Backbone as numpy.savetxt, mean C-alpha at the origin, in Angstrom:
# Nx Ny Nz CAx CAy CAz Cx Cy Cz
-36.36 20.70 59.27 -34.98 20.35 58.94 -34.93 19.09 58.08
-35.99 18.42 58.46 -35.58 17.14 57.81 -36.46 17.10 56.24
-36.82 18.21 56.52 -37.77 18.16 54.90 -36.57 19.19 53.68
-35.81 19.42 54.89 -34.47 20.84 54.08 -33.45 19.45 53.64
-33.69 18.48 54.27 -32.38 17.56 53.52 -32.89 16.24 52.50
-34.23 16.58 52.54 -34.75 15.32 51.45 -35.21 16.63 50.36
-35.24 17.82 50.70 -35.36 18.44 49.26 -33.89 18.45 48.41
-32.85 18.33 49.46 -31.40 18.89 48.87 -31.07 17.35 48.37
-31.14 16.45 48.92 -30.52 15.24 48.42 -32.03 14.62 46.84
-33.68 15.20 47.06 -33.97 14.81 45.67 -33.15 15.38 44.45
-32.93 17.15 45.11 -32.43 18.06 44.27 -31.01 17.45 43.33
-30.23 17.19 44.16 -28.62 16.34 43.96 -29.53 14.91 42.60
-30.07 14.04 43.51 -30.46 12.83 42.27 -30.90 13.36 40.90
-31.60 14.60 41.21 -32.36 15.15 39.37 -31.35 15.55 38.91
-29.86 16.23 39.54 -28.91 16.93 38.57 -27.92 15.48 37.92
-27.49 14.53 39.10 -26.69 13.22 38.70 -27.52 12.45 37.72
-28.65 12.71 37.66 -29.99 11.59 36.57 -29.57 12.47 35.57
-30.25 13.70 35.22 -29.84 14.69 34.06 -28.11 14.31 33.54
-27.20 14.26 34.44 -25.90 14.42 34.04 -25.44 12.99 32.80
-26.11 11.99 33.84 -26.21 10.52 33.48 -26.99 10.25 31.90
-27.90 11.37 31.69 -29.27 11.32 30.58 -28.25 11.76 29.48
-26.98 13.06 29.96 -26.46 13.54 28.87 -25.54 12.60 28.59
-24.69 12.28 29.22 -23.41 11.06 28.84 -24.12 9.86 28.47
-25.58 9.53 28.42 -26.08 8.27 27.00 -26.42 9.09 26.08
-26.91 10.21 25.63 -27.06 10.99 24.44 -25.62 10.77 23.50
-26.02 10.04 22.56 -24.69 9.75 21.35 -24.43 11.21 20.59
-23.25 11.51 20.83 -22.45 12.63 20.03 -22.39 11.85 18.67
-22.73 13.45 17.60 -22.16 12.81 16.10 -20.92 12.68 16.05
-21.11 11.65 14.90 -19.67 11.99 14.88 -18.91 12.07 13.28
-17.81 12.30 13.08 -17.53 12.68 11.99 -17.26 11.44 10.72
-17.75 11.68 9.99 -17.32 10.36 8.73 -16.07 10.24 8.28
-15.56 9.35 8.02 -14.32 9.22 7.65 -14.21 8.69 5.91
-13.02 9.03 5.65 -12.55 8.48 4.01 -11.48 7.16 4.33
-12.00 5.98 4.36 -11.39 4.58 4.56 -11.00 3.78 3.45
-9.64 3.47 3.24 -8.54 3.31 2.10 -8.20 1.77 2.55
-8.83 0.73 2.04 -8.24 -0.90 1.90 -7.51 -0.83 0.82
-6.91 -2.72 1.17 -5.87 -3.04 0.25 -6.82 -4.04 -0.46
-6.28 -4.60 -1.86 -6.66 -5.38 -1.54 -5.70 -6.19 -3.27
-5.62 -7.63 -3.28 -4.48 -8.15 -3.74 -4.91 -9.16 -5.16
-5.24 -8.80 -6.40 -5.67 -9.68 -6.90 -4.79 -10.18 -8.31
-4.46 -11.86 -8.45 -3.79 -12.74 -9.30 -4.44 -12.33 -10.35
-5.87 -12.45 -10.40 -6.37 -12.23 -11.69 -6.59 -11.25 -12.42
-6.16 -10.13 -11.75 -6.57 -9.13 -12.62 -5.16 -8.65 -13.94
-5.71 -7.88 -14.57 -5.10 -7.33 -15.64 -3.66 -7.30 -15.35
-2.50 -7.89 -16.16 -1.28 -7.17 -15.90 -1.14 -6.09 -16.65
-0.26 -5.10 -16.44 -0.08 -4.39 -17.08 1.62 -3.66 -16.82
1.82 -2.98 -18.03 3.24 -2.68 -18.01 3.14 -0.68 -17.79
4.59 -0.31 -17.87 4.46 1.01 -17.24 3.94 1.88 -17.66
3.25 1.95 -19.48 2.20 2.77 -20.27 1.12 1.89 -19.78
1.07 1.23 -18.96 -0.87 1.10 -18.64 -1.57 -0.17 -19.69
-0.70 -0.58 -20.18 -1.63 -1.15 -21.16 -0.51 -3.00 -20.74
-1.89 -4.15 -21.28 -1.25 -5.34 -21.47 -0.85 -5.78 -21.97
0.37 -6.72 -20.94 1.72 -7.21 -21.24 2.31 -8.38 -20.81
2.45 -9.26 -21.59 3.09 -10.33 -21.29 4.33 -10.50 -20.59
4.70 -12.10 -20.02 6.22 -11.77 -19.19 7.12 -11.89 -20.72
8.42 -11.04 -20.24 9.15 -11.08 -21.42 9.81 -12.30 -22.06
10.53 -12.12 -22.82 11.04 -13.41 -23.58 12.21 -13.38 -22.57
12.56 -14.82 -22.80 13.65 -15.13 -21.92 13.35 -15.12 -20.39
12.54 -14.56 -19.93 11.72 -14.45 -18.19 11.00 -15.55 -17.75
10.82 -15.62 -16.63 9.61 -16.53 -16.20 9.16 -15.79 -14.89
7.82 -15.92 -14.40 7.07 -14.87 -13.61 5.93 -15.63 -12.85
5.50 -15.09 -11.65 4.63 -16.11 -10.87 3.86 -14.91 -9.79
2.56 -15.38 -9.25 1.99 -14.72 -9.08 1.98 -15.02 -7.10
2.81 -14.00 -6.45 3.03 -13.99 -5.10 1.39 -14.15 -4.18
1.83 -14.63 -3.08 0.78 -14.42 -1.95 1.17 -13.31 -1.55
1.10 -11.71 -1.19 0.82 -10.69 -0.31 0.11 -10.82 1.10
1.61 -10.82 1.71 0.73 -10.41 3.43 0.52 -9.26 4.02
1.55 -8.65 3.38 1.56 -7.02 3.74 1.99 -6.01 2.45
1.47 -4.74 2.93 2.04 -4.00 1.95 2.26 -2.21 2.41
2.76 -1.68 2.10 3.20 -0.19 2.66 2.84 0.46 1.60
2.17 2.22 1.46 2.33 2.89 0.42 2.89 4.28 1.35
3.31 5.30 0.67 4.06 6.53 1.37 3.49 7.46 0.70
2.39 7.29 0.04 1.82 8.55 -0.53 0.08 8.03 -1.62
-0.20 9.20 -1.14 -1.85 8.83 -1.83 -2.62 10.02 -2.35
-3.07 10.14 -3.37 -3.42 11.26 -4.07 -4.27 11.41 -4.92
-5.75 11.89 -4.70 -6.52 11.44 -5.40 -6.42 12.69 -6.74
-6.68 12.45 -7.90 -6.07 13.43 -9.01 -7.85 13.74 -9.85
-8.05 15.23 -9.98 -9.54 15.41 -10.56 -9.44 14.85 -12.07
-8.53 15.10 -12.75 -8.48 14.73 -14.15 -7.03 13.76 -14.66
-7.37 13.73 -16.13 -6.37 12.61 -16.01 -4.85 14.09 -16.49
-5.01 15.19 -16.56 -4.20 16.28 -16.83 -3.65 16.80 -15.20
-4.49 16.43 -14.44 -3.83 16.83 -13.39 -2.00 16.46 -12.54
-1.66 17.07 -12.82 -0.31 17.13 -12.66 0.35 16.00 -10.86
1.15 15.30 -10.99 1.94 14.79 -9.81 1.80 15.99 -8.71
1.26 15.75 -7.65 1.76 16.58 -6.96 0.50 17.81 -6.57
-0.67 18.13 -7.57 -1.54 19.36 -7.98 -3.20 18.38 -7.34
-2.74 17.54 -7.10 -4.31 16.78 -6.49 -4.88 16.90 -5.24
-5.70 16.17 -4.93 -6.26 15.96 -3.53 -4.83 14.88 -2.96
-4.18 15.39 -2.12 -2.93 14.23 -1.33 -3.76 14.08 -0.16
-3.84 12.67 0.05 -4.89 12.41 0.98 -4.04 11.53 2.28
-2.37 11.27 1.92 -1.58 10.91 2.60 -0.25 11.13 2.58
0.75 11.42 3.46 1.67 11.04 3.03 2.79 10.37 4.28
3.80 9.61 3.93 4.39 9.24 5.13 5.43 9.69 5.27
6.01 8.85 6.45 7.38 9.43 6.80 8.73 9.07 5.90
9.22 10.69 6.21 10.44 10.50 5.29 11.89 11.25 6.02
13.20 10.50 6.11 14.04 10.94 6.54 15.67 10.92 5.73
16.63 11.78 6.45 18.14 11.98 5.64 19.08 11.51 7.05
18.54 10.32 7.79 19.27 9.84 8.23 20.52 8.61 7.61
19.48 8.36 6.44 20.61 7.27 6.06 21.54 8.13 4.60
21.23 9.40 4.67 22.28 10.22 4.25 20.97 11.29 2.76
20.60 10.72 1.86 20.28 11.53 1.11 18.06 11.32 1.22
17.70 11.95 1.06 15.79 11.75 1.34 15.15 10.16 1.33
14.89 9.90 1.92 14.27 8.40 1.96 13.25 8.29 2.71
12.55 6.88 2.44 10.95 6.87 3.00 11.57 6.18 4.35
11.41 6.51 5.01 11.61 6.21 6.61 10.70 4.46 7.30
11.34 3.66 6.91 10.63 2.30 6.80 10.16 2.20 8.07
10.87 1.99 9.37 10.67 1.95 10.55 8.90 2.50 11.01
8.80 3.47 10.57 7.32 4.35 10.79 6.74 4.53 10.04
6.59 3.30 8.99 6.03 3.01 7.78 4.51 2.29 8.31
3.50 2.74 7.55 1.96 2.07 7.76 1.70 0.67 6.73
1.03 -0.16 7.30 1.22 -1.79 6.67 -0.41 -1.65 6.80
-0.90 -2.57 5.64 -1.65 -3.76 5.93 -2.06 -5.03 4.46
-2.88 -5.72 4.79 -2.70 -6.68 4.05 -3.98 -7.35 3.57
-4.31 -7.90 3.20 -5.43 -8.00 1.75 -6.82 -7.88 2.43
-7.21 -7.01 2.23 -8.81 -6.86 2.62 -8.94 -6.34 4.02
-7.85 -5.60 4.28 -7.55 -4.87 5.35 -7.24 -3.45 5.33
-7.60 -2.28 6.26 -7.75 -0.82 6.22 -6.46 -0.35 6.52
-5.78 0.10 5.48 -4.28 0.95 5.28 -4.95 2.52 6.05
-5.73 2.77 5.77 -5.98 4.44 6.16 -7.27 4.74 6.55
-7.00 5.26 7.44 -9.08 6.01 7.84 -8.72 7.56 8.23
-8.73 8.47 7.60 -9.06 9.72 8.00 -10.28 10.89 7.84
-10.43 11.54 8.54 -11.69 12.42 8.74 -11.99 12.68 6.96
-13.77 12.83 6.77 -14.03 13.08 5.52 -13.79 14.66 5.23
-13.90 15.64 6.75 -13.98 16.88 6.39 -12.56 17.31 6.32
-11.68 16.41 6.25 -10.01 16.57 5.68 -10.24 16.82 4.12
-10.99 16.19 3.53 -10.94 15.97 2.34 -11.28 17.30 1.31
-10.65 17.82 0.59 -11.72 19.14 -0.38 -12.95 18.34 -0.94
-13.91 18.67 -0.95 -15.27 18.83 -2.20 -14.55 18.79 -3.31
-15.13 17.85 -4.39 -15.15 17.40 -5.36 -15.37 16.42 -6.24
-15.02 16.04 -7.67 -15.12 15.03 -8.33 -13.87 14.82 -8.63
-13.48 13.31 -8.42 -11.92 13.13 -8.81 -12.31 11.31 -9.21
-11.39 11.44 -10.51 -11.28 10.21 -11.85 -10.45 9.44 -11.29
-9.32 9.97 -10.60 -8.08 8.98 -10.61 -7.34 9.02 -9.35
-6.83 8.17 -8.95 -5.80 7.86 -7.86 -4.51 7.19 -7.88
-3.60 7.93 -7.30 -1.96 8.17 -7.38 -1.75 7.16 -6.05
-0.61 6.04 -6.08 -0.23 5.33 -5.08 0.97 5.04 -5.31
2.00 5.64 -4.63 3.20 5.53 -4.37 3.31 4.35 -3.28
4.03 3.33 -4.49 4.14 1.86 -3.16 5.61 1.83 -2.36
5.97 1.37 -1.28 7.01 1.32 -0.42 7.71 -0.18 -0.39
6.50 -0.62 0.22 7.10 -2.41 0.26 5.85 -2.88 -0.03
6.65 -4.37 -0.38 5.58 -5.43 -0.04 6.30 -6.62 0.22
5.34 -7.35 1.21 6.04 -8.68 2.08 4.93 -9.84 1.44
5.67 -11.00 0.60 4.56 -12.23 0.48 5.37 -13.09 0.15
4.47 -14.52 -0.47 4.89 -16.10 -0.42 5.36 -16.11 -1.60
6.47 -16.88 -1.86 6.45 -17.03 -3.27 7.03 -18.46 -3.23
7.06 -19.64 -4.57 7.80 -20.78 -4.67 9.04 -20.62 -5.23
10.11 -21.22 -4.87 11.46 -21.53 -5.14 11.62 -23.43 -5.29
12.55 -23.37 -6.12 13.13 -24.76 -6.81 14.68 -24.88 -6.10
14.70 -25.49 -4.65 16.37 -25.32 -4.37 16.43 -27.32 -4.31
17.68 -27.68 -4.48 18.02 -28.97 -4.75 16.94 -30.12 -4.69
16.33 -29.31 -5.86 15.44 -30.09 -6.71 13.83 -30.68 -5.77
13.79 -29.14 -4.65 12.14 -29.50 -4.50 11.89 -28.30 -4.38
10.61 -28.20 -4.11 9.68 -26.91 -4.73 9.78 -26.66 -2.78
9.51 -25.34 -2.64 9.45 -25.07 -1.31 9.02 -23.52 -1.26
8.40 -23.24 -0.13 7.90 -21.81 -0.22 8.77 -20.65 1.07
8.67 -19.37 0.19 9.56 -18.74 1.29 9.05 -17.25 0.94
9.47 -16.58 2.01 8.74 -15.29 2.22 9.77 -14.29 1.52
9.24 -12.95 0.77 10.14 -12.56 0.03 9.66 -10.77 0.56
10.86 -9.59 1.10 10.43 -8.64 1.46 11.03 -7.99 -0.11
9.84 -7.18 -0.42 10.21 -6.16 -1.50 10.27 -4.71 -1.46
11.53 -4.02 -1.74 11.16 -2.23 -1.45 11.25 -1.78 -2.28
10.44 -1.24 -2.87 9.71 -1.01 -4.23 9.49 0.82 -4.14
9.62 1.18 -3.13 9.83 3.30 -3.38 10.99 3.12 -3.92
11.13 4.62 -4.10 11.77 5.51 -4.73 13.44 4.58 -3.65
13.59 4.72 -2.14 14.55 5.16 -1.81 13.87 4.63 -0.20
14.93 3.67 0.76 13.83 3.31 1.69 15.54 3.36 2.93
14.99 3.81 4.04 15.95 4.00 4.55 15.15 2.68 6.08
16.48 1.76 6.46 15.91 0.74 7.04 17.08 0.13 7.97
16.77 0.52 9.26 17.83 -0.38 10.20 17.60 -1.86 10.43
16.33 -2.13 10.35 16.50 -3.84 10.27 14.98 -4.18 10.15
14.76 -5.49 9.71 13.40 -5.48 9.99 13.29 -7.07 10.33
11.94 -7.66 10.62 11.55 -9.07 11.10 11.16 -9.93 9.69
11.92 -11.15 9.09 11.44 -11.64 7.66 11.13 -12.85 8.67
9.81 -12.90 8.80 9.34 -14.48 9.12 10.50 -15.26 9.93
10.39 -14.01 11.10 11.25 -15.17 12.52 12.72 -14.77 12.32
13.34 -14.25 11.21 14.61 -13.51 10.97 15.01 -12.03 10.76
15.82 -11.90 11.64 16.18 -10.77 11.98 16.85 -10.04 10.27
16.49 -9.30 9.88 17.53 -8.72 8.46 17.92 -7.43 9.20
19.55 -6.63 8.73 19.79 -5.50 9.81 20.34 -4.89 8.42
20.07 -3.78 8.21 20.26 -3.27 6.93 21.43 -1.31 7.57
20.42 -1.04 8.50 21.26 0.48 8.84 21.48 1.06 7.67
20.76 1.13 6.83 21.08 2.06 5.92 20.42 2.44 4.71
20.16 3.65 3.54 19.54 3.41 2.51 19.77 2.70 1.66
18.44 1.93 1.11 18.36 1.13 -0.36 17.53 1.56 -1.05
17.79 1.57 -2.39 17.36 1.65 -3.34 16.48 1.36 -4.07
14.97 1.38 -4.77 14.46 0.77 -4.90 15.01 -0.74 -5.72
14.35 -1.60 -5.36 14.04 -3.07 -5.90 15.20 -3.63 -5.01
15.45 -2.93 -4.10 15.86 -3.88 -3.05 15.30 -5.13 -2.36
15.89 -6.14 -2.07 15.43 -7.30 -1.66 15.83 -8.64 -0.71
14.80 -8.71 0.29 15.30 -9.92 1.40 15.06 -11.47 0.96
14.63 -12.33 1.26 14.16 -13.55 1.52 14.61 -14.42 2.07
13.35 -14.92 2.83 13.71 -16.14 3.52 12.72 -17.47 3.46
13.72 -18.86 3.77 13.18 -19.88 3.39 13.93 -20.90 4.47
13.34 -21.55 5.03 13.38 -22.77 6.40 14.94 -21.98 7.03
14.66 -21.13 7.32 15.52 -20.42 8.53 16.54 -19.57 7.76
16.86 -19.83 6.57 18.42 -19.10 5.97 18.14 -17.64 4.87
18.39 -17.12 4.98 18.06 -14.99 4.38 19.09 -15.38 3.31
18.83 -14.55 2.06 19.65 -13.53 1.30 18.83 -12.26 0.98
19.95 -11.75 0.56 20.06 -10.48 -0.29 20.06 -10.13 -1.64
19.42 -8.88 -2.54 19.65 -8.73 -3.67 19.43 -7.79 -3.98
19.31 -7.18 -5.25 18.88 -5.76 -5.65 18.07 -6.00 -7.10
17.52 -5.49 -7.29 17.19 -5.50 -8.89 17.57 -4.38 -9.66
17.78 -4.97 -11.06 18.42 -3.93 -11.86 17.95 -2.28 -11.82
18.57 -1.32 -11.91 17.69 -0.15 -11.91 17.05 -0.14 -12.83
15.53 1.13 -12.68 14.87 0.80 -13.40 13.79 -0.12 -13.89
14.07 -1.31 -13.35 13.00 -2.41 -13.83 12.04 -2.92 -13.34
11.76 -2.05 -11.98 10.82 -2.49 -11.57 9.47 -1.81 -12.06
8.58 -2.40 -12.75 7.51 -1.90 -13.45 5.93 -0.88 -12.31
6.50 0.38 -13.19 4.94 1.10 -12.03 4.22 1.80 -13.47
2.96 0.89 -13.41 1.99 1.17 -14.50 1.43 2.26 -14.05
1.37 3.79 -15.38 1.05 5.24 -15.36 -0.13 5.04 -16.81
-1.10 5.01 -16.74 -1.64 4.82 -17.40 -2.28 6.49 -18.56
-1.47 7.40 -17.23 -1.54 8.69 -17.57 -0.06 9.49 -18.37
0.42 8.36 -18.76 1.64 7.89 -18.97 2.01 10.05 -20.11
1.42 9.75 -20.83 1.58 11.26 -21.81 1.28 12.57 -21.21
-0.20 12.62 -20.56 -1.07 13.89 -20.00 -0.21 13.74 -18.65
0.03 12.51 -17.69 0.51 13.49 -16.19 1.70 12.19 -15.76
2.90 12.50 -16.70 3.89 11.79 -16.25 4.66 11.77 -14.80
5.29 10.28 -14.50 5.27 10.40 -12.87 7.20 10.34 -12.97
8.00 10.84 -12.09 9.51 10.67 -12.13 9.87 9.30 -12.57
11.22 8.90 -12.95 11.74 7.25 -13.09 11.96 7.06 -11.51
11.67 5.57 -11.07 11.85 5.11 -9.78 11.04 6.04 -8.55
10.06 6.79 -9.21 9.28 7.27 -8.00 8.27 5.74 -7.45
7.57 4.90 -8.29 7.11 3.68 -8.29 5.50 4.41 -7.83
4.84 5.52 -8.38 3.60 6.06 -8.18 2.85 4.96 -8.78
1.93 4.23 -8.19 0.74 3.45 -9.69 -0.36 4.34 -9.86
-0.96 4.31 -11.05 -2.09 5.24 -11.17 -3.02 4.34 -11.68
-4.56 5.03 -11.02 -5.56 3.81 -11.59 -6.84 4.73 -11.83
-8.11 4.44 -12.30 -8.64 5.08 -12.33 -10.27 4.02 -11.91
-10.86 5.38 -11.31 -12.08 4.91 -11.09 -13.31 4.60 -11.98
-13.68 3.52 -11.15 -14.75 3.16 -12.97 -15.79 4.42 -12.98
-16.68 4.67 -11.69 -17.51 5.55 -11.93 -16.99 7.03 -11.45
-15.83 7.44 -11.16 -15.36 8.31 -10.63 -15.82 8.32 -8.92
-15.38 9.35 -8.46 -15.42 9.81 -6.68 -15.84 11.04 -6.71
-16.94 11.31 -6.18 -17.72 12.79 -5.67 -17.09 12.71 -4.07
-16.81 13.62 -3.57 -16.62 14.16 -2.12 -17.91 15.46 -1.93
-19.30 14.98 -1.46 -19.65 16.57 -1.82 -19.24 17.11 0.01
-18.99 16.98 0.59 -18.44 17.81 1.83 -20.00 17.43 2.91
-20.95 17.15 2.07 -21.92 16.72 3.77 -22.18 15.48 3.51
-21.11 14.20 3.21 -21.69 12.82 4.20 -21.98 12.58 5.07
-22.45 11.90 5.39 -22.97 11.43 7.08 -22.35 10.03 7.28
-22.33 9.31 6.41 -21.46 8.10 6.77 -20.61 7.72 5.57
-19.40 7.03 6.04 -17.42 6.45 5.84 -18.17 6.54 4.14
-16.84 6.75 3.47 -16.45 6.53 2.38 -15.33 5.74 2.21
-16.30 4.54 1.73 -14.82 3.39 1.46 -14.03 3.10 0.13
-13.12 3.44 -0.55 -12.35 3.19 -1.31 -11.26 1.57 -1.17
-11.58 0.84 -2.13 -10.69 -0.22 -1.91 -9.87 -0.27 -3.10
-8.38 -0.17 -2.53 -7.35 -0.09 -3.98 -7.06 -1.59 -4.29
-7.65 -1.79 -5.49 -7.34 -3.06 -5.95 -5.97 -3.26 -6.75
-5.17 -3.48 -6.43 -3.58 -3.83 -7.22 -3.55 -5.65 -7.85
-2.99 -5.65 -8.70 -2.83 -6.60 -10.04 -1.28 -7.16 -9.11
-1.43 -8.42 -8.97 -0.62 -9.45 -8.79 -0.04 -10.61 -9.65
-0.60 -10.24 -10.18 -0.82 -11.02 -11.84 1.01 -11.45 -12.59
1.54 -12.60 -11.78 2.86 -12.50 -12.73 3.38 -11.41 -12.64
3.63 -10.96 -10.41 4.23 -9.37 -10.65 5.63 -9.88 -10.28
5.81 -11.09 -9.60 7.35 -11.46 -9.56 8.19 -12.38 -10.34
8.97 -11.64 -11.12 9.82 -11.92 -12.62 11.54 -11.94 -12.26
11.62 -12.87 -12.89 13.13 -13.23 -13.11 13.25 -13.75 -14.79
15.02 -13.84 -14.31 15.50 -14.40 -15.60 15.63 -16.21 -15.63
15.23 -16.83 -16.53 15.51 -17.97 -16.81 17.00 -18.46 -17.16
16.98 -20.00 -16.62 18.45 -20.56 -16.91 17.71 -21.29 -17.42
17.05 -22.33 -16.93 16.51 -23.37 -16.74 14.87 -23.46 -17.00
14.69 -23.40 -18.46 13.19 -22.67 -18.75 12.42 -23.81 -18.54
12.21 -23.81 -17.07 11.01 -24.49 -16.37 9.77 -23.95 -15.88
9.68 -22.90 -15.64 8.61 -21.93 -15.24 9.06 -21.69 -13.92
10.55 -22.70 -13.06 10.36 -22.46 -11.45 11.47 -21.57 -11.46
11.35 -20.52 -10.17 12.43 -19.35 -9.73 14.09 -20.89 -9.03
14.70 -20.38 -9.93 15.84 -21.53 -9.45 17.13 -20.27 -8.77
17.60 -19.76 -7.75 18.25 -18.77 -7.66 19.63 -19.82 -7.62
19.64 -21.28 -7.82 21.00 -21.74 -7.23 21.34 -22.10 -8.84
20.55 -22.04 -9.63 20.87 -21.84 -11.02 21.63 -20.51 -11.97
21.55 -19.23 -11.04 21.94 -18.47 -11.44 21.11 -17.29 -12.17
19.67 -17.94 -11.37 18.23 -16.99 -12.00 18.43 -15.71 -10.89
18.12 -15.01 -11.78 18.12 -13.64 -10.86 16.86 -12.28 -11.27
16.50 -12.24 -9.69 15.14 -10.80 -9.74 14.85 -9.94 -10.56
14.09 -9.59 -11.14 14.19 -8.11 -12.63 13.10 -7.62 -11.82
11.98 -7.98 -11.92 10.82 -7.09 -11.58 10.37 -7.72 -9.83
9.86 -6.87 -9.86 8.59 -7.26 -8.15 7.32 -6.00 -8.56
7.08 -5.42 -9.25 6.34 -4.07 -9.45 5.04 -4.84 -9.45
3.97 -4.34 -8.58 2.71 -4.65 -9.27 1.87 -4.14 -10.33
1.31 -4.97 -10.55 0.77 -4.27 -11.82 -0.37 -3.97 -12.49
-0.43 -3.47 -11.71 -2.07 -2.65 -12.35 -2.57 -2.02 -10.96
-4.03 -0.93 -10.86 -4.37 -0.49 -9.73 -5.94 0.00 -10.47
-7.01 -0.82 -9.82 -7.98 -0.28 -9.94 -9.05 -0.15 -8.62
-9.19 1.61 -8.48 -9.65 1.98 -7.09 -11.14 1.49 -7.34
-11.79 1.53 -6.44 -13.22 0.96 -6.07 -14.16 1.41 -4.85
-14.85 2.58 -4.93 -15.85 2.91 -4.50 -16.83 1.75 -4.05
-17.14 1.26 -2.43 -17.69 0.48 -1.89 -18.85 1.42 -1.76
-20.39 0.71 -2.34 -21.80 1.17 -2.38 -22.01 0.91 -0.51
């Protein structure tokens, strides 16, 4: 009997050891396609044919800090003929007709901010292929900018909604509540500075989204798509084994423009200077070796 219960209890330890042997055996696992931001002053400006451009006459323009940023759509395109819409869409976000006609649904909007991962999804999401170019429909962006109010320089946080159409019950501007309930338009706009908010809009139209595919694969007015292209292109061949990192580099470069009163180079809003652009400008994607 007693040799019937040290066979049954070794028997029990070899199946819990075996069980134990399988749960440390590492499962594969699947690679992912990982999408950073990332925010640079120096690079190229550029205007909505793709090509460089100075700030206009009569303007003055300055190059924001970015803390955050939203896009609502991502699309990697095989050629530069490939049509809006006919690509690899490798994202898209939320969109609602609560605030009455289609809008990007801000509330359940995806953020992040310079040198930080906007997207990670499975690689075997992705089709097989070679693709030149990438489509980025921007939403917002939240950063620092300087202001000139009774005659000192001071810094204040500036929210920009830069889609097509952004539907938004309120959001947090650096410790202030903004309550909106409703759709805006693109180049809509918050800011705040030592506790006190306004409001604004920018002219339609003017907010600049460089298409560099501007002839072969034109994008709608006020859709705010940027298109960029890869230096060495993007292969997907369908068996990686490890992440594919893409980092979208966007041009900050003198992307926030106003009109001059007071041609000092500083944003004076108590002068009667007022917002034209927030568009960034330029987008060049980047395949991490």
């Amino acid at each position: 009997m007693k040799s019937f219960k040290c066979i049954c209890v070794l028997t029990l330890c070899l199946i819990l050891s075996c069980g134990n042997d399988q749960d440390n055996i590492s499962q594969p696992t699947t690679p992912n396609l990982v999408i950073k931001l990332k925010f640079d002053p120096t690079q190229e400006r550029l205007g909505n044919l793709g090509q460089p451009v100075s700030v206009a006459n009569g303007n003055a323009a300055q190059s924001p800090t970015i803390n955050q940023m939203s896009a609502n759509y991502i699309e990697f395109a095989q050629t530069a003929t490939t049509a809006l819409g006919t690509g690899e869409i490798i994202f898209e976000g939320f969109e609602t007709s609560a605030g009455g006609s289609q809008a990007i649904d801000f509330q359940n909007a995806l953020f992040a901010g310079d040198n930080e991962v906007f997207l990670s999804v499975p690689l075997n999401s992705i089709s097989a292929g070679n693709y030149e170019w990438v489509r980025v429909s921007l939403a917002y962006q939240e950063g620092t900018i300087d202001v000139f109010v009774n005659g000192q320089d001071i810094s204040g946080t500036l929210a920009s909604f830069v889609g097509y159409n952004s539907y938004i019950t309120s959001f947090d501007l650096n410790g202030s509540a903004i309550d909106v309930n409703g759709n805006r338009a693109q180049g809509f706009w918050a800011f705040e500075a030592l506790g006190f908010t306004s409001q604004g809009q920018a002219p339609e139209g003017a907010t600049t989204v460089p298409n560099p595919l501007f002839s072969s694969s034109p994008i709608p007015q006020g859709s705010c798509v940027v298109t960029g292209e890869f230096e060495n292109g993007l292969t997907i061949s369908g068996n990686e084994t490890e992440d594919v990192v893409v980092t979208l580099s966007f041009s900050i470069n003198n992307s926030f423009e106003w009109t001059e009163v007071n041609v000092d180079g500083k944003y004076e809003p108590e002068a009667g200077e007022q917002v034209v652009d927030m568009g960034l400008r330029g987008l060049i994607p980047n395949v991490e070796n």
